[in-house]
Amino acid sequence: MYERSALIRICWFAMGLLCLVIGLVGVVIPLLPGIPFLILSAVCAAQAFKRDHVLERNGLEEYRRWRRRQFG
């Protein structure tokens, strides 16, 4: 996988925080839809953080081998 630059990751994180705030306000205010913004904030957070940090934990050797076989 390629490594994202720090600026891009900060932008994704900022967009995620903004969507989270709008989503939380939307839960309280009835005319503003909150759920789509909460989902969008989860997507932005997933883009902002490193995805393979979970694979560095112990006990996932079998999954790492499967991933290498599937994706090269």
Short mmCIF file of N, CA, C and O in Angstrom, two decimals:
data_model
loop_
_atom_site.label_atom_id
_atom_site.label_comp_id
_atom_site.label_asym_id
_atom_site.label_seq_id
_atom_site.Cartn_x
_atom_site.Cartn_y
_atom_site.Cartn_z
N MET A 1 0.82 -1.19 0.00
CA MET A 1 0.00 0.00 0.00
C MET A 1 0.87 1.25 0.00
O MET A 1 1.95 1.25 0.54
N TYR A 2 0.36 2.28 -0.57
CA TYR A 2 1.12 3.51 -0.61
C TYR A 2 0.89 4.30 0.68
O TYR A 2 -0.11 4.14 1.37
N GLU A 3 1.82 5.16 0.98
CA GLU A 3 1.75 5.96 2.19
C GLU A 3 1.21 7.35 1.83
O GLU A 3 1.72 7.99 0.90
N ARG A 4 0.21 7.80 2.53
CA ARG A 4 -0.34 9.13 2.29
C ARG A 4 0.53 10.18 2.96
O ARG A 4 1.13 9.94 3.99
N SER A 5 0.56 11.37 2.36
CA SER A 5 1.32 12.44 2.97
C SER A 5 0.59 12.94 4.22
O SER A 5 -0.61 12.74 4.39
N ALA A 6 1.33 13.59 5.07
CA ALA A 6 0.76 14.07 6.33
C ALA A 6 -0.33 15.12 6.09
O ALA A 6 -1.33 15.15 6.80
N LEU A 7 -0.14 15.96 5.10
CA LEU A 7 -1.13 17.00 4.81
C LEU A 7 -2.46 16.40 4.37
O LEU A 7 -3.52 16.84 4.82
N ILE A 8 -2.41 15.38 3.53
CA ILE A 8 -3.64 14.72 3.07
C ILE A 8 -4.35 14.06 4.25
O ILE A 8 -5.58 14.15 4.39
N ARG A 9 -3.59 13.40 5.12
CA ARG A 9 -4.20 12.75 6.27
C ARG A 9 -4.81 13.76 7.23
O ARG A 9 -5.88 13.53 7.79
N ILE A 10 -4.17 14.91 7.39
CA ILE A 10 -4.73 15.96 8.25
C ILE A 10 -6.02 16.51 7.65
O ILE A 10 -6.99 16.78 8.37
N CYS A 11 -6.05 16.66 6.33
CA CYS A 11 -7.28 17.14 5.67
C CYS A 11 -8.42 16.15 5.85
O CYS A 11 -9.55 16.55 6.14
N TRP A 12 -8.14 14.85 5.69
CA TRP A 12 -9.18 13.84 5.91
C TRP A 12 -9.67 13.88 7.36
O TRP A 12 -10.87 13.77 7.62
N PHE A 13 -8.73 14.03 8.30
CA PHE A 13 -9.10 14.08 9.71
C PHE A 13 -9.95 15.31 10.01
O PHE A 13 -10.96 15.23 10.73
N ALA A 14 -9.58 16.47 9.44
CA ALA A 14 -10.36 17.70 9.65
C ALA A 14 -11.76 17.57 9.06
O ALA A 14 -12.75 17.99 9.69
N MET A 15 -11.86 16.98 7.88
CA MET A 15 -13.19 16.77 7.29
C MET A 15 -14.01 15.81 8.15
O MET A 15 -15.22 15.99 8.31
N GLY A 16 -13.36 14.81 8.70
CA GLY A 16 -14.05 13.87 9.58
C GLY A 16 -14.58 14.54 10.84
O GLY A 16 -15.71 14.28 11.27
N LEU A 17 -13.76 15.41 11.43
CA LEU A 17 -14.21 16.13 12.62
C LEU A 17 -15.37 17.07 12.30
O LEU A 17 -16.34 17.17 13.06
N LEU A 18 -15.28 17.75 11.16
CA LEU A 18 -16.36 18.65 10.76
C LEU A 18 -17.66 17.88 10.54
O LEU A 18 -18.72 18.29 11.01
N CYS A 19 -17.57 16.76 9.86
CA CYS A 19 -18.77 15.94 9.63
C CYS A 19 -19.31 15.38 10.93
O CYS A 19 -20.53 15.26 11.10
N LEU A 20 -18.43 15.05 11.87
CA LEU A 20 -18.87 14.56 13.16
C LEU A 20 -19.65 15.63 13.92
O LEU A 20 -20.72 15.36 14.48
N VAL A 21 -19.14 16.86 13.91
CA VAL A 21 -19.84 17.95 14.59
C VAL A 21 -21.19 18.21 13.94
O VAL A 21 -22.21 18.35 14.63
N ILE A 22 -21.22 18.26 12.61
CA ILE A 22 -22.49 18.49 11.91
C ILE A 22 -23.46 17.34 12.19
O ILE A 22 -24.66 17.55 12.39
N GLY A 23 -22.93 16.12 12.21
CA GLY A 23 -23.79 14.96 12.49
C GLY A 23 -24.36 14.99 13.89
O GLY A 23 -25.53 14.67 14.11
N LEU A 24 -23.55 15.38 14.88
CA LEU A 24 -24.04 15.47 16.25
C LEU A 24 -25.08 16.58 16.40
O LEU A 24 -26.06 16.44 17.13
N VAL A 25 -24.86 17.70 15.71
CA VAL A 25 -25.86 18.77 15.72
C VAL A 25 -27.13 18.29 15.03
O VAL A 25 -28.25 18.59 15.46
N GLY A 26 -26.97 17.50 13.97
CA GLY A 26 -28.12 16.99 13.24
C GLY A 26 -28.94 15.99 14.04
O GLY A 26 -30.13 15.83 13.80
N VAL A 27 -28.32 15.34 15.01
CA VAL A 27 -29.08 14.43 15.86
C VAL A 27 -29.99 15.23 16.78
O VAL A 27 -31.11 14.82 17.07
N VAL A 28 -29.54 16.40 17.21
CA VAL A 28 -30.31 17.24 18.13
C VAL A 28 -31.36 18.07 17.39
O VAL A 28 -32.50 18.17 17.83
N ILE A 29 -30.97 18.65 16.26
CA ILE A 29 -31.89 19.50 15.48
C ILE A 29 -32.65 18.62 14.49
O ILE A 29 -32.03 17.94 13.66
N PRO A 30 -33.98 18.63 14.53
CA PRO A 30 -34.75 17.69 13.71
C PRO A 30 -34.68 17.93 12.20
O PRO A 30 -34.84 17.00 11.43
N LEU A 31 -34.44 19.15 11.73
CA LEU A 31 -34.46 19.41 10.30
C LEU A 31 -33.15 19.08 9.60
O LEU A 31 -33.11 18.97 8.38
N LEU A 32 -32.08 18.92 10.34
CA LEU A 32 -30.77 18.61 9.77
C LEU A 32 -30.52 17.11 9.89
O LEU A 32 -30.55 16.57 10.99
N PRO A 33 -30.29 16.44 8.78
CA PRO A 33 -30.06 14.98 8.87
C PRO A 33 -28.70 14.69 9.50
O PRO A 33 -27.67 15.19 9.05
N GLY A 34 -28.68 13.90 10.54
CA GLY A 34 -27.45 13.64 11.26
C GLY A 34 -26.74 12.37 10.86
O GLY A 34 -25.51 12.31 10.80
N ILE A 35 -27.50 11.33 10.56
CA ILE A 35 -26.91 10.01 10.29
C ILE A 35 -25.99 10.02 9.07
O ILE A 35 -24.89 9.45 9.14
N PRO A 36 -26.36 10.64 7.94
CA PRO A 36 -25.41 10.65 6.81
C PRO A 36 -24.09 11.33 7.15
O PRO A 36 -23.03 10.89 6.69
N PHE A 37 -24.12 12.37 7.95
CA PHE A 37 -22.89 13.04 8.33
C PHE A 37 -22.05 12.19 9.28
O PHE A 37 -20.82 12.21 9.23
N LEU A 38 -22.69 11.42 10.14
CA LEU A 38 -21.95 10.52 11.02
C LEU A 38 -21.29 9.40 10.22
O LEU A 38 -20.15 9.01 10.50
N ILE A 39 -21.98 8.89 9.21
CA ILE A 39 -21.39 7.87 8.34
C ILE A 39 -20.23 8.46 7.55
O ILE A 39 -19.17 7.84 7.42
N LEU A 40 -20.41 9.67 7.05
CA LEU A 40 -19.34 10.34 6.31
C LEU A 40 -18.13 10.61 7.19
O LEU A 40 -16.98 10.50 6.74
N SER A 41 -18.36 10.93 8.46
CA SER A 41 -17.22 11.15 9.36
C SER A 41 -16.45 9.86 9.60
O SER A 41 -15.23 9.86 9.71
N ALA A 42 -17.15 8.72 9.64
CA ALA A 42 -16.46 7.43 9.79
C ALA A 42 -15.62 7.11 8.55
O ALA A 42 -14.50 6.61 8.67
N VAL A 43 -16.14 7.44 7.38
CA VAL A 43 -15.38 7.22 6.14
C VAL A 43 -14.13 8.10 6.12
O VAL A 43 -13.04 7.64 5.76
N CYS A 44 -14.28 9.36 6.51
CA CYS A 44 -13.13 10.26 6.53
C CYS A 44 -12.09 9.81 7.55
O CYS A 44 -10.88 9.88 7.28
N ALA A 45 -12.52 9.34 8.70
CA ALA A 45 -11.58 8.86 9.71
C ALA A 45 -10.85 7.62 9.20
O ALA A 45 -9.65 7.45 9.45
N ALA A 46 -11.54 6.75 8.47
CA ALA A 46 -10.89 5.57 7.93
C ALA A 46 -9.83 5.95 6.90
O ALA A 46 -8.80 5.29 6.78
N GLN A 47 -10.07 7.02 6.16
CA GLN A 47 -9.08 7.47 5.19
C GLN A 47 -7.91 8.18 5.85
O GLN A 47 -6.81 8.19 5.32
N ALA A 48 -8.14 8.78 7.01
CA ALA A 48 -7.11 9.58 7.66
C ALA A 48 -6.09 8.72 8.39
O ALA A 48 -4.92 9.10 8.47
N PHE A 49 -6.49 7.58 8.92
CA PHE A 49 -5.59 6.79 9.75
C PHE A 49 -5.00 5.64 8.96
O PHE A 49 -5.59 5.16 8.00
N LYS A 50 -3.82 5.21 9.41
CA LYS A 50 -3.16 4.08 8.78
C LYS A 50 -4.01 2.83 8.93
O LYS A 50 -4.51 2.55 10.00
N ARG A 51 -4.16 2.08 7.88
CA ARG A 51 -5.02 0.91 7.92
C ARG A 51 -4.29 -0.33 8.41
O ARG A 51 -4.90 -1.24 8.94
N ASP A 52 -3.01 -0.41 8.22
CA ASP A 52 -2.28 -1.63 8.55
C ASP A 52 -1.79 -1.67 9.98
O ASP A 52 -1.10 -2.59 10.36
N HIS A 53 -2.12 -0.67 10.81
CA HIS A 53 -1.64 -0.71 12.19
C HIS A 53 -2.29 -1.85 12.96
O HIS A 53 -1.73 -2.35 13.92
N VAL A 54 -3.44 -2.31 12.53
CA VAL A 54 -4.10 -3.44 13.19
C VAL A 54 -3.32 -4.73 12.91
O VAL A 54 -3.22 -5.61 13.76
N LEU A 55 -2.74 -4.81 11.72
CA LEU A 55 -2.01 -6.01 11.35
C LEU A 55 -0.71 -6.18 12.13
O LEU A 55 -0.12 -7.25 12.13
N GLU A 56 -0.23 -5.12 12.76
CA GLU A 56 1.02 -5.20 13.52
C GLU A 56 0.83 -5.88 14.87
O GLU A 56 1.80 -6.18 15.54
N ARG A 57 -0.38 -6.12 15.28
CA ARG A 57 -0.63 -6.77 16.57
C ARG A 57 -0.30 -8.25 16.48
O ARG A 57 -0.29 -8.85 15.42
N ASN A 58 -0.06 -8.83 17.63
CA ASN A 58 0.25 -10.26 17.70
C ASN A 58 -1.02 -11.08 17.48
O ASN A 58 -2.12 -10.65 17.78
N GLY A 59 -0.85 -12.29 16.98
CA GLY A 59 -1.97 -13.20 16.81
C GLY A 59 -2.65 -13.11 15.47
O GLY A 59 -3.66 -13.78 15.24
N LEU A 60 -2.12 -12.32 14.55
CA LEU A 60 -2.76 -12.17 13.24
C LEU A 60 -1.87 -12.69 12.11
O LEU A 60 -2.01 -12.29 10.97
N GLU A 61 -0.98 -13.62 12.42
CA GLU A 61 -0.06 -14.13 11.40
C GLU A 61 -0.80 -14.83 10.27
O GLU A 61 -0.46 -14.67 9.10
N GLU A 62 -1.82 -15.60 10.62
CA GLU A 62 -2.58 -16.33 9.60
C GLU A 62 -3.28 -15.36 8.65
O GLU A 62 -3.29 -15.56 7.44
N TYR A 63 -3.83 -14.29 9.19
CA TYR A 63 -4.48 -13.29 8.35
C TYR A 63 -3.45 -12.59 7.44
O TYR A 63 -3.72 -12.35 6.27
N ARG A 64 -2.28 -12.29 7.97
CA ARG A 64 -1.24 -11.64 7.15
C ARG A 64 -0.82 -12.54 6.00
O ARG A 64 -0.62 -12.07 4.88
N ARG A 65 -0.68 -13.86 6.27
CA ARG A 65 -0.32 -14.79 5.20
C ARG A 65 -1.42 -14.83 4.14
O ARG A 65 -1.13 -14.81 2.94
N TRP A 66 -2.68 -14.87 4.56
CA TRP A 66 -3.79 -14.88 3.62
C TRP A 66 -3.79 -13.61 2.77
O TRP A 66 -3.98 -13.64 1.57
N ARG A 67 -3.55 -12.47 3.41
CA ARG A 67 -3.56 -11.18 2.72
C ARG A 67 -2.43 -11.12 1.68
O ARG A 67 -2.62 -10.62 0.58
N ARG A 68 -1.26 -11.64 2.04
CA ARG A 68 -0.15 -11.66 1.08
C ARG A 68 -0.48 -12.54 -0.11
O ARG A 68 -0.14 -12.21 -1.25
N ARG A 69 -1.12 -13.69 0.13
CA ARG A 69 -1.50 -14.57 -0.98
C ARG A 69 -2.54 -13.92 -1.89
O ARG A 69 -2.49 -14.04 -3.10
N GLN A 70 -3.51 -13.23 -1.29
CA GLN A 70 -4.61 -12.64 -2.07
C GLN A 70 -4.18 -11.40 -2.83
O GLN A 70 -4.56 -11.20 -3.97
N PHE A 71 -3.41 -10.53 -2.19
CA PHE A 71 -3.14 -9.21 -2.76
C PHE A 71 -1.68 -8.99 -3.13
O PHE A 71 -1.31 -7.90 -3.51
N GLY A 72 -0.89 -9.99 -2.99
CA GLY A 72 0.51 -9.89 -3.42
C GLY A 72 1.47 -9.38 -2.47
O GLY A 72 1.70 -8.78 -1.63
#
